[in-house]
Coordinates of C-alpha atoms and ligand atoms in Angstrom, one line a residue:
Chain A
M1 CA 171.9 143.7 190.3
T2 CA 174.9 142.7 191.2
A3 CA 176.4 143.6 188.1
S4 CA 175.5 147.2 187.7
Q5 CA 176.8 146.8 191.5
S6 CA 180.0 146.0 190.2
R7 CA 180.4 148.7 188.0
R8 CA 179.8 151.7 190.3
P9 CA 181.5 154.7 188.3
G10 CA 184.2 155.8 190.3
L11 CA 185.4 159.3 187.8
T12 CA 189.7 158.3 187.7
E13 CA 188.0 154.4 186.6
R14 CA 188.4 153.6 183.2
L15 CA 186.9 150.4 181.3
L16 CA 188.3 151.0 178.6
D17 CA 192.2 152.5 177.9
V18 CA 193.0 153.2 174.5
H19 CA 196.7 154.4 173.4
N20 CA 197.3 155.6 170.6
L21 CA 195.6 153.4 167.5
K22 CA 196.8 152.6 164.9
V23 CA 195.0 151.2 162.0
H24 CA 196.8 151.0 158.9
F25 CA 194.9 149.4 155.2
Q26 CA 197.8 148.1 152.8
V27 CA 195.6 149.4 149.0
S28 CA 197.1 148.2 146.3
D29 CA 200.6 150.4 146.5
R30 CA 198.6 152.8 148.6
T31 CA 198.7 153.6 152.6
I32 CA 195.5 154.3 154.5
R33 CA 196.0 155.3 157.4
A34 CA 192.3 155.4 158.8
V35 CA 193.5 155.6 162.5
D36 CA 196.9 157.6 162.7
G37 CA 198.0 157.9 167.1
V38 CA 194.5 157.8 168.6
D39 CA 193.8 158.9 172.1
F40 CA 190.5 157.4 173.8
H41 CA 188.9 155.9 176.6
V42 CA 185.4 155.3 178.3
R43 CA 184.4 155.9 181.3
P44 CA 182.0 153.2 183.3
A45 CA 178.5 153.8 182.8
E46 CA 180.0 157.1 180.7
C47 CA 177.7 157.8 177.1
V48 CA 180.6 158.9 174.6
G49 CA 179.9 159.8 170.8
I50 CA 182.4 159.8 167.7
V51 CA 181.0 163.2 165.8
G52 CA 183.8 163.3 162.2
E53 CA 183.1 163.4 158.5
S54 CA 183.0 159.7 156.4
G55 CA 185.4 158.3 155.7
S56 CA 187.5 160.4 159.0
G57 CA 188.2 156.8 160.9
K58 CA 185.2 156.3 163.3
S59 CA 184.4 153.0 162.7
T60 CA 187.3 151.6 162.1
L61 CA 188.2 152.8 165.7
V62 CA 185.4 151.0 166.9
R63 CA 185.9 148.3 165.0
A64 CA 189.9 147.6 166.2
V65 CA 189.1 148.2 169.9
S66 CA 185.7 145.2 169.4
R67 CA 188.2 143.0 167.2
L68 CA 186.0 143.0 164.8
M69 CA 187.9 143.8 162.0
P70 CA 188.9 141.4 158.8
N71 CA 192.6 141.0 159.0
L72 CA 192.2 141.5 155.6
R73 CA 195.2 144.3 153.2
I74 CA 195.6 145.5 157.3
N75 CA 199.3 146.9 157.4
E76 CA 200.2 147.8 160.5
L77 CA 197.2 147.7 163.7
S78 CA 199.4 148.9 167.0
G79 CA 198.9 150.5 170.2
D80 CA 197.7 150.6 173.2
L81 CA 194.0 148.9 174.1
R82 CA 193.6 148.3 177.4
F83 CA 189.1 147.0 178.5
E84 CA 190.0 146.8 182.1
G85 CA 192.6 146.5 182.7
R86 CA 193.7 143.7 179.6
H87 CA 195.4 144.2 177.0
I88 CA 193.2 144.0 174.0
L89 CA 195.4 143.1 171.4
E90 CA 197.4 140.5 173.1
M91 CA 194.1 138.6 174.6
S92 CA 194.0 135.3 173.3
E93 CA 191.1 134.0 170.5
R94 CA 189.3 132.0 174.3
D95 CA 189.1 134.8 177.1
L96 CA 188.0 137.2 174.4
R97 CA 185.0 135.2 172.9
A98 CA 184.5 135.0 177.0
L99 CA 184.4 138.4 177.2
R100 CA 182.0 138.6 174.2
R101 CA 179.7 136.0 176.1
S102 CA 179.3 137.8 179.1
H103 CA 180.3 141.1 180.5
G104 CA 182.6 142.4 177.7
F105 CA 181.1 144.6 175.6
S106 CA 178.9 144.0 172.3
M107 CA 178.4 145.9 169.3
I108 CA 174.9 147.0 167.3
F109 CA 175.8 148.1 163.8
Q110 CA 174.1 150.9 160.7
D111 CA 172.5 148.2 158.6
P112 CA 170.7 146.3 161.1
L113 CA 168.8 143.9 158.3
G114 CA 172.6 142.9 156.8
Y115 CA 173.6 142.1 160.3
L116 CA 171.2 139.5 161.2
N117 CA 170.6 136.3 159.5
P118 CA 168.1 135.8 156.8
T119 CA 167.9 132.5 157.9
H120 CA 167.0 131.9 160.9
R121 CA 164.5 133.1 163.0
V122 CA 164.8 136.3 165.7
G123 CA 164.1 134.3 168.8
R124 CA 167.3 131.4 167.6
Q125 CA 170.2 134.1 167.0
I126 CA 168.6 135.6 170.4
A127 CA 169.1 132.3 172.3
E128 CA 172.4 132.3 170.2
A129 CA 173.5 135.0 172.2
L130 CA 172.6 134.5 175.6
S131 CA 174.4 130.9 175.2
P132 CA 176.5 130.1 172.5
Q133 CA 176.9 126.6 173.2
G134 CA 173.1 126.4 171.7
K135 CA 172.0 125.5 174.8
G136 CA 169.7 128.2 174.7
R137 CA 166.0 127.9 173.6
P138 CA 164.5 129.9 170.9
D139 CA 161.4 130.9 172.9
G140 CA 162.9 130.7 175.9
Q141 CA 161.7 132.8 179.2
R142 CA 164.8 134.8 179.1
V143 CA 164.8 135.9 175.2
H144 CA 161.1 136.7 175.5
S145 CA 161.9 138.9 177.8
L146 CA 164.9 140.4 175.4
L147 CA 162.5 141.6 173.8
Q148 CA 160.5 143.1 175.9
E149 CA 162.7 145.3 177.5
V150 CA 164.1 146.6 173.9
G151 CA 160.2 147.7 173.6
F152 CA 158.7 144.8 172.1
S153 CA 155.1 144.6 173.4
D154 CA 154.8 140.4 171.7
P155 CA 157.8 139.1 171.9
K156 CA 156.3 135.8 171.2
S157 CA 155.6 136.9 167.9
V158 CA 158.3 138.1 167.3
A159 CA 161.2 136.2 168.3
H160 CA 158.9 133.6 165.9
S161 CA 159.9 135.9 162.6
F162 CA 162.3 135.3 160.0
P163 CA 164.6 139.2 160.5
H164 CA 163.2 140.5 156.2
E165 CA 159.4 140.0 158.5
L166 CA 160.1 143.2 160.6
S167 CA 160.9 147.0 159.9
G168 CA 164.6 148.4 160.0
G169 CA 163.4 150.5 164.2
M170 CA 161.9 146.9 164.5
R171 CA 165.0 144.6 163.7
Q172 CA 167.5 147.7 165.0
R173 CA 165.5 146.3 168.3
V174 CA 166.7 142.9 167.4
M175 CA 170.0 143.6 167.3
I176 CA 169.7 145.4 170.8
A177 CA 168.4 142.5 172.3
I178 CA 171.1 140.1 170.7
A179 CA 174.2 142.9 171.9
L180 CA 172.1 142.6 175.2
A181 CA 172.7 139.5 175.6
S182 CA 176.2 139.0 177.5
D183 CA 175.2 141.9 179.5
P184 CA 178.0 144.3 179.1
K185 CA 179.7 146.9 180.4
L186 CA 180.4 148.3 177.4
L187 CA 177.5 148.9 173.8
F188 CA 179.4 150.2 170.7
A189 CA 176.7 152.1 168.0
D190 CA 178.3 152.4 164.7
E191 CA 175.8 154.6 163.2
P192 CA 172.2 152.5 164.4
T193 CA 170.1 154.7 163.3
T194 CA 171.7 156.0 159.8
A195 CA 169.4 153.8 158.2
L196 CA 165.7 155.0 160.4
D197 CA 163.4 156.9 159.8
A198 CA 162.7 160.2 161.4
T199 CA 160.1 158.9 163.7
V200 CA 161.6 155.1 164.5
Q201 CA 165.1 157.4 165.0
L202 CA 163.7 158.7 168.0
Q203 CA 162.0 156.0 168.7
V204 CA 165.4 154.0 168.6
L205 CA 167.8 156.3 170.4
Q206 CA 164.7 156.6 173.0
T207 CA 165.3 152.6 174.4
L208 CA 168.6 153.3 173.4
Y209 CA 169.0 156.1 175.7
R210 CA 166.7 154.1 178.8
I211 CA 168.7 150.7 178.5
H212 CA 172.7 152.5 179.1
K213 CA 171.1 154.7 182.9
E214 CA 168.2 151.1 183.3
R215 CA 171.7 148.9 183.2
N216 CA 174.4 151.2 183.8
M217 CA 176.2 150.2 180.5
A218 CA 178.6 152.8 179.0
V219 CA 177.1 153.5 175.2
V220 CA 180.5 154.8 172.5
I221 CA 177.9 156.2 170.0
I222 CA 179.0 157.6 166.5
T223 CA 177.0 159.6 164.7
H224 CA 176.7 162.6 162.3
D225 CA 174.2 163.9 164.5
L226 CA 175.7 166.0 167.0
G227 CA 172.0 166.6 167.7
V228 CA 172.1 162.4 169.0
V229 CA 175.7 163.9 170.8
A230 CA 174.0 166.8 172.6
E231 CA 170.8 165.0 174.0
L232 CA 172.4 161.6 174.3
C233 CA 177.0 161.5 175.1
D234 CA 178.2 162.3 178.4
R235 CA 181.7 163.3 176.1
V236 CA 182.2 163.9 172.2
Y237 CA 185.8 162.8 170.3
V238 CA 185.4 164.7 167.0
M239 CA 187.5 163.1 164.7
Q240 CA 189.2 163.5 161.5
T241 CA 191.8 162.0 158.2
G242 CA 192.3 159.6 161.5
K243 CA 192.8 161.3 164.3
V244 CA 191.2 163.0 166.8
V245 CA 191.1 166.8 166.5
E246 CA 188.9 167.4 169.6
T247 CA 187.2 165.9 172.7
A248 CA 185.4 167.7 175.5
D249 CA 181.7 167.2 177.7
T250 CA 179.5 167.6 175.7
V251 CA 178.2 171.0 176.5
D252 CA 181.6 172.2 176.5
L253 CA 182.1 171.7 173.5
F254 CA 178.5 172.8 172.2
E255 CA 179.1 175.8 174.1
R256 CA 183.4 176.6 173.0
P257 CA 184.8 174.0 170.4
K258 CA 188.4 174.6 170.9
H259 CA 188.1 172.8 167.5
S260 CA 188.1 175.5 163.3
Y261 CA 186.4 171.9 162.6
S262 CA 184.2 171.2 165.9
A263 CA 182.6 174.5 165.7
R264 CA 181.7 174.3 161.7
L265 CA 181.0 171.4 162.0
I266 CA 178.0 172.9 164.8
E267 CA 177.1 174.8 163.4
L268 CA 176.0 173.0 159.5
S269 CA 173.4 171.2 162.0
A270 CA 172.8 174.2 163.5
H271 CA 172.0 175.0 159.9
R272 CA 170.1 171.6 159.8
V273 CA 168.0 171.7 162.3
D274 CA 166.7 175.7 161.6
F275 CA 166.1 174.4 158.5
R276 CA 164.1 172.1 159.7
S277 CA 162.5 173.0 161.9
A278 CA 161.4 177.2 159.3
A279 CA 159.4 174.2 157.4
P280 CA 156.2 174.7 157.6
Chain B
M1 CA 154.1 126.9 151.6
L2 CA 151.6 124.4 150.1
R3 CA 150.6 127.4 147.8
Y4 CA 153.7 128.8 146.4
I5 CA 154.2 124.5 145.6
L6 CA 151.5 124.6 143.4
Q7 CA 152.1 127.7 142.1
R8 CA 155.1 125.7 140.0
A9 CA 154.1 122.7 138.9
L10 CA 151.7 124.2 137.1
Y11 CA 154.3 126.9 135.6
A12 CA 155.6 123.6 135.3
L13 CA 152.4 122.2 132.6
P14 CA 153.0 123.8 130.2
L15 CA 156.4 124.3 129.7
M16 CA 157.1 120.1 128.9
L17 CA 153.5 120.2 126.5
V18 CA 155.5 122.6 124.5
I19 CA 158.7 119.8 124.7
I20 CA 156.2 117.3 123.3
V21 CA 155.1 119.2 120.6
V22 CA 158.6 120.5 119.7
M23 CA 160.1 117.7 119.1
F24 CA 157.1 115.6 117.2
T25 CA 157.7 119.2 115.2
L26 CA 161.7 118.3 114.8
L27 CA 160.6 114.6 114.5
H28 CA 158.2 115.8 111.2
L29 CA 160.6 118.1 109.5
I30 CA 163.3 114.7 109.3
P31 CA 163.1 115.6 104.6
G32 CA 162.2 111.8 103.2
D33 CA 159.4 109.5 104.2
P34 CA 158.3 109.6 107.3
V35 CA 157.5 105.9 107.6
Q36 CA 161.6 105.6 106.8
A37 CA 162.0 108.2 109.6
L38 CA 159.9 107.0 112.0
V39 CA 161.7 103.0 111.9
G40 CA 165.2 103.8 111.7
D41 CA 167.6 102.1 109.4
Y42 CA 165.2 99.7 109.6
P43 CA 163.8 97.5 106.7
V44 CA 159.8 98.6 106.2
P45 CA 157.7 95.6 105.6
P46 CA 154.2 96.8 103.6
A47 CA 152.3 95.4 107.1
Y48 CA 154.9 97.9 109.1
R49 CA 153.9 100.4 106.8
Q50 CA 150.5 100.1 106.9
A51 CA 149.9 100.1 110.5
I52 CA 152.5 102.8 111.2
E53 CA 150.4 104.9 108.7
E54 CA 147.6 104.2 110.6
K55 CA 148.7 105.0 114.1
Y56 CA 149.8 107.8 113.7
R57 CA 147.3 109.0 110.9
L58 CA 149.6 110.7 108.5
N59 CA 147.5 111.3 106.1
D60 CA 145.7 113.8 108.9
P61 CA 146.4 117.0 108.9
F62 CA 149.3 118.2 111.4
L63 CA 147.7 119.8 114.2
T64 CA 145.4 116.8 114.7
Q65 CA 148.9 114.6 114.4
V66 CA 150.0 117.3 117.4
W67 CA 147.0 117.0 119.1
N68 CA 147.0 112.6 118.5
Y69 CA 151.2 112.4 119.9
V70 CA 150.1 114.2 123.2
T71 CA 147.9 112.3 123.8
A72 CA 149.5 109.3 123.3
V73 CA 152.4 110.2 125.1
V74 CA 150.3 111.3 128.1
Q75 CA 149.2 108.0 128.1
G76 CA 152.9 106.2 128.2
D77 CA 152.8 105.4 124.5
F78 CA 155.6 106.8 123.1
G79 CA 155.9 104.6 120.2
Y80 CA 157.5 101.4 118.5
S81 CA 161.1 100.9 118.5
Y82 CA 161.7 98.8 116.0
Q83 CA 165.7 97.8 116.3
N84 CA 164.4 96.5 119.3
Q85 CA 161.6 94.8 118.5
R86 CA 159.9 96.1 121.4
P87 CA 157.8 99.2 122.4
V88 CA 160.4 102.5 123.2
L89 CA 158.3 103.1 126.7
S90 CA 160.0 99.9 128.5
L91 CA 163.0 100.2 126.1
I92 CA 163.1 103.6 128.5
L93 CA 161.6 102.7 131.6
E94 CA 164.3 99.9 131.3
R95 CA 167.6 102.2 131.4
A96 CA 165.9 104.7 133.1
P97 CA 167.0 103.1 136.9
R98 CA 170.0 102.4 136.0
T99 CA 171.2 106.0 134.9
I100 CA 169.3 107.6 137.8
L101 CA 171.4 105.1 139.4
L102 CA 175.0 105.4 138.0
A103 CA 173.8 109.5 138.5
S104 CA 172.1 109.0 142.3
V105 CA 175.0 107.5 143.6
G106 CA 177.7 110.0 142.2
F107 CA 175.7 113.5 143.3
A108 CA 175.5 111.0 146.9
F109 CA 179.6 111.8 146.8
A110 CA 179.8 114.8 144.4
I111 CA 178.1 117.1 147.2
P112 CA 179.8 116.9 150.2
L113 CA 183.4 116.2 148.6
G114 CA 182.3 119.0 147.0
M115 CA 181.1 121.3 150.3
A116 CA 184.3 120.0 151.7
I117 CA 186.2 121.4 149.9
G118 CA 184.7 124.4 148.8
V119 CA 184.6 125.1 152.6
I120 CA 187.9 124.8 153.1
T121 CA 189.0 126.8 150.8
G122 CA 186.6 129.2 151.1
T123 CA 187.4 129.9 155.1
T124 CA 191.4 129.3 154.4
R125 CA 191.1 131.9 151.3
S126 CA 194.4 133.0 149.4
S127 CA 196.5 130.1 152.6
T128 CA 198.7 127.8 151.1
T129 CA 196.0 125.3 152.2
D130 CA 193.1 127.4 150.1
K131 CA 195.6 127.8 147.0
I132 CA 196.9 123.3 146.6
W133 CA 193.0 122.4 147.2
T134 CA 192.5 125.1 144.6
T135 CA 194.4 123.9 141.7
S136 CA 194.0 120.2 142.5
A137 CA 189.9 121.1 142.5
L138 CA 190.7 122.9 138.5
I139 CA 193.6 120.4 136.8
A140 CA 190.5 117.6 138.4
Y141 CA 188.1 119.1 136.9
A142 CA 189.8 119.9 133.9
I143 CA 190.0 116.2 132.5
P144 CA 186.8 115.6 130.7
T145 CA 184.5 112.4 132.2
F146 CA 185.5 109.7 129.4
W147 CA 189.8 110.1 129.9
L148 CA 189.2 110.8 134.7
G149 CA 186.9 107.1 133.3
Q150 CA 190.0 105.5 131.7
L151 CA 192.0 106.0 134.1
L152 CA 190.7 105.0 136.6
V153 CA 190.4 101.4 134.9
M154 CA 193.5 101.6 134.1
F155 CA 194.4 102.0 137.6
F156 CA 191.9 100.3 139.6
A157 CA 191.3 98.0 136.9
L158 CA 193.5 96.8 134.8
R159 CA 196.3 97.2 137.5
L160 CA 195.1 97.0 140.8
G161 CA 191.7 94.4 140.0
W162 CA 189.8 95.5 141.9
F163 CA 186.7 96.8 140.3
P164 CA 185.6 95.2 136.2
T165 CA 186.1 97.2 134.1
Q166 CA 182.9 97.9 132.3
G167 CA 178.7 97.2 132.4
I168 CA 177.0 96.9 135.5
G169 CA 177.2 92.9 136.7
P170 CA 175.9 89.5 135.5
L171 CA 172.1 89.3 133.9
V172 CA 171.1 86.2 136.8
S173 CA 173.3 86.5 139.8
R174 CA 173.5 83.8 143.0
A175 CA 174.0 86.7 145.1
H176 CA 171.9 87.6 147.7
G177 CA 170.5 90.2 150.4
F178 CA 174.1 92.3 151.7
D179 CA 176.7 90.2 148.9
W180 CA 174.2 91.2 145.6
I181 CA 174.7 94.9 146.5
L182 CA 178.9 94.3 146.7
E183 CA 178.6 92.7 143.5
R184 CA 176.7 95.4 142.2
G185 CA 178.6 97.9 144.0
R186 CA 181.9 96.7 142.5
Y187 CA 180.6 97.4 138.9
L188 CA 179.3 101.1 139.5
A189 CA 181.3 101.3 141.6
L190 CA 184.4 103.8 138.6
P191 CA 181.3 104.5 137.0
A192 CA 180.4 106.7 140.1
L193 CA 183.6 107.8 141.1
A194 CA 184.3 109.2 137.2
F195 CA 181.1 111.0 138.0
A196 CA 181.5 112.2 141.5
I197 CA 185.2 113.5 141.3
H198 CA 184.4 115.8 137.7
E199 CA 180.7 116.7 139.0
G200 CA 182.0 117.3 142.6
M201 CA 185.3 119.0 141.7
R202 CA 182.6 122.0 140.1
F203 CA 180.3 121.9 142.9
A204 CA 183.7 122.9 145.0
R205 CA 184.3 126.0 143.3
I206 CA 180.7 127.2 143.0
M207 CA 181.0 126.1 147.2
R208 CA 184.7 127.7 147.4
A209 CA 183.0 131.2 146.0
S210 CA 179.8 130.7 148.4
V211 CA 180.9 130.4 151.4
I212 CA 183.8 134.0 150.4
D213 CA 180.6 135.6 150.1
T214 CA 178.9 134.4 153.2
L215 CA 181.7 135.6 155.0
S216 CA 181.8 138.6 154.0
Q217 CA 178.4 139.2 155.6
G218 CA 177.8 141.7 158.8
Y219 CA 176.4 138.4 160.6
I220 CA 179.1 136.8 160.3
I221 CA 180.9 139.6 162.8
T222 CA 177.3 139.7 164.7
A223 CA 178.3 136.1 165.9
R224 CA 181.7 136.6 166.2
S225 CA 180.6 139.5 168.2
K226 CA 178.5 137.6 169.6
G227 CA 181.2 135.2 170.9
L228 CA 181.0 131.4 168.7
T229 CA 183.8 129.2 168.0
R230 CA 185.1 129.4 164.7
G231 CA 183.6 125.7 164.2
Q232 CA 180.4 126.9 166.0
I233 CA 179.9 129.9 162.8
I234 CA 181.1 127.5 160.1
R235 CA 178.7 124.6 160.9
R236 CA 175.5 127.7 161.9
H237 CA 175.4 130.2 159.8
V238 CA 178.0 130.1 156.5
L239 CA 177.5 126.5 155.3
R240 CA 173.1 126.7 155.0
N241 CA 173.7 130.2 153.6
S242 CA 176.7 129.1 151.5
S243 CA 174.8 126.1 149.9
L244 CA 171.7 128.5 148.4
P245 CA 173.6 128.4 145.4
L246 CA 174.7 125.2 145.4
V247 CA 171.5 123.8 145.8
T248 CA 170.3 125.4 142.4
V249 CA 172.9 124.5 139.8
A250 CA 173.6 120.6 141.9
G251 CA 169.5 120.7 141.1
Y252 CA 170.1 122.0 137.7
A253 CA 173.3 119.2 136.9
F254 CA 170.9 116.8 138.0
G255 CA 168.3 117.1 136.2
S256 CA 170.9 117.2 133.4
A257 CA 172.1 114.0 134.1
L258 CA 169.9 111.9 134.4
S259 CA 169.2 112.7 130.2
G260 CA 172.2 109.7 130.7
A261 CA 176.3 110.4 130.9
V262 CA 176.3 110.4 127.8
L263 CA 180.6 109.9 127.5
L264 CA 180.7 108.5 130.5
E265 CA 178.3 105.3 129.8
T266 CA 180.3 105.1 126.9
V267 CA 183.3 104.0 128.5
F268 CA 182.1 102.0 130.6
T269 CA 179.5 100.2 128.3
W270 CA 177.4 101.7 131.4
P271 CA 173.5 100.6 129.2
G272 CA 172.2 103.2 130.8
L273 CA 170.1 105.9 128.5
G274 CA 172.8 107.9 127.6
L275 CA 173.9 104.4 125.5
L276 CA 170.9 103.2 124.2
M277 CA 170.8 107.2 123.1
V278 CA 174.0 107.2 121.4
D279 CA 172.9 103.4 119.2
S280 CA 169.8 104.5 119.1
I281 CA 171.0 108.0 116.8
R282 CA 173.4 105.8 115.3
L283 CA 170.5 103.4 114.3
R284 CA 168.5 106.3 113.5
D285 CA 165.5 104.9 115.2
N286 CA 163.5 108.4 115.5
L287 CA 161.1 107.4 118.3
T288 CA 163.4 105.7 120.2
V289 CA 166.0 109.0 120.5
V290 CA 162.5 111.4 121.0
G291 CA 161.0 109.4 123.9
V292 CA 164.6 110.0 125.2
V293 CA 164.5 113.2 124.8
I294 CA 161.3 114.1 125.5
F295 CA 161.8 111.8 129.2
S296 CA 164.9 114.1 130.2
A297 CA 163.1 116.7 129.2
V298 CA 160.5 116.7 132.6
A299 CA 162.8 115.5 134.0
V300 CA 164.9 118.2 133.8
V301 CA 161.3 120.2 134.7
L302 CA 161.1 118.0 137.2
M303 CA 163.9 118.9 139.2
N304 CA 164.0 122.3 138.3
L305 CA 160.7 121.8 140.2
L306 CA 162.3 119.8 143.0
V307 CA 165.3 123.1 143.2
D308 CA 162.3 125.5 143.7
I309 CA 161.2 123.8 146.4
L310 CA 163.7 123.0 148.2
Y311 CA 165.8 126.5 147.5
A312 CA 162.3 127.9 149.1
M313 CA 162.3 125.7 152.7
L314 CA 165.6 126.9 153.2
D315 CA 166.0 130.4 152.4
P316 CA 162.6 132.0 154.3
R317 CA 162.9 135.2 151.9
I318 CA 161.4 133.7 149.4
R319 CA 158.6 131.2 151.2
T320 CA 157.1 134.8 151.8
G321 CA 158.3 137.3 150.0
G322 CA 156.0 136.6 146.5
Ligands
LIG1 N1 188.7 147.2 155.4 C1 189.2 148.3 155.0 N2 190.2 147.8 154.0 C2 190.6 149.5 153.5 N3 190.5 150.6 153.4 C3 189.5 150.5 154.3 C4 188.8 149.5 155.7 N4 187.3 149.8 156.3 C5 188.8 151.3 156.1 N5 188.8 151.5 155.1 C6 189.5 153.6 154.6 O1 189.4 154.1 155.8 C7 188.9 155.0 155.7 C8 188.0 155.2 157.7 O2 187.3 154.4 157.2 P1 185.9 154.3 158.5 O3 184.5 154.0 157.5 O4 186.4 154.2 159.9 O5 185.1 155.3 158.2 P2 183.7 156.3 158.7 O6 184.3 157.2 159.7 O7 183.3 155.1 159.8 O8 183.0 156.7 157.5 P3 181.1 157.1 157.9 O9 180.8 157.7 158.5 O10 181.7 157.0 156.4 O11 181.5 155.2 158.2 C9 188.2 155.3 155.1 O12 189.1 156.1 154.4 C10 187.9 154.3 154.3 O13 188.4 153.7 152.5
LIG2 MG1 181.1 153.9 159.0

């Protein structure tokens, strides 16, 4: 595949490079500094985790970078954001669309049901991602092979279903198929398994990991689960109140966390794992 | 899907029966001489009186009378209008198509109008465009239809002379084919326009709220991240999903419009069901009043049935969900 060849990682090369990102919201007379001067980068084919407590600005960071922010209530949005060297914030809508349609970045979300159109069949929604002009066939070969890639053995019937007819795990797989349609170099996954039950979580994560490796696709995964980070990610960012308080290779973070907050996070999650395995 | 339709239809049947029974009971509750109540402000010759008493078996127990009335109505016998000297059913059948015509043409313009304004204002929310359109729509909606009708008449009929001021056209017409349509169309234009403006503004408000709601949904973000253009997103993801509430409202509104836009028909002397209703009430022609009410009620029930079916066709969650 030519796409994966061109993506062979150089160690210093940066696919995504973010400097001093600030996203401030204005809610009535209060300014919320959701993201407040964050430095962040992703290398090609790398898996990066973002952890941090609720409200620390993880989703806002990822949304701002992928320019999927609603314009409402935004007070400040600034920083030096580059994808393959191109400035994301200054990019025209047209260039941005081109990037989203092929070899750019895609995104999947926490609640796959809300992010799928309830009135369109799954096949049509994937076909639309393959060809935004609407020329793609909902039951075409490319739709089926995407569905197979995310783990469906019966792509035909899935393509013909409506989102509400599928289970949560299946919906998230469909979301992944949609995200893969543009053959992205970078996939943002915002708590992709939080809404699923434990066994399904594992399967979806395994699928994500397999695709990440097979496609040499960089993945940025937001999660509350440090276990997920330990399994999947090469590097981690730890966020707290809009700032990155620590960034490290996963192994280093777990062995010797520098920041007290990270240490506490690890302690808490270890505690939880213990609690689980102690149960009969 | 077929099962769903049949199920809905089955629910509608008892409702219609109840409506007929209630109307008959109300008729029965009118104080005074029941024969006079049926005939209205019209001298009752003894021959009529006897015929009526026999026909409606006014001396039978109440329940038997109800049963008789229901069976008669189901067979299409709504009684006889002594005011108009003809069966109530034939009166209704003469007037109903005119009302249906007015309502249909009005809605045919009101729905696209309302959808267009709703999408324009909903997608440009809080901008100057939105404010101008929303305010204009609100003002237009606040004008009562009869006054709106008068304004249209004063401007387009009296000043410009483009359209006639009232009526539905000559009883006998020499025009044929397209000319005939044009001739009728000139009479229909103003009442239909008044109707379309009023209803259209209502739909615009509903559509705007619905578009704003749809735009906040996750699948719009998915559509954006697919790299769709604004126009593609609105056409494929916003229009249909935002139309769902409009289907309900427009359907019910159409159902009630079939009982005649009373004020509008009065302003334009449009001889539809609304005008028939007004005249019959004034003359205490109660059998006709009851006939029109039953007809309208059945129309509303049928429209609701249609709305349910249409809704299920547009929203797959309903079809399979229950
Ligand atoms: N559109 C918005 N308008 C106003 N405030 C917002 C908006 N989006 C996010 N915020 C605020 O910004 C802060 C960061 O929110 P964000 O959703 O990024 O946190 P998060 O780390 O993803 O949390 P969680 O783990 O709960 O998903 C929160 O205080 C939130 O209330
Ligand atoms: Mg979040």
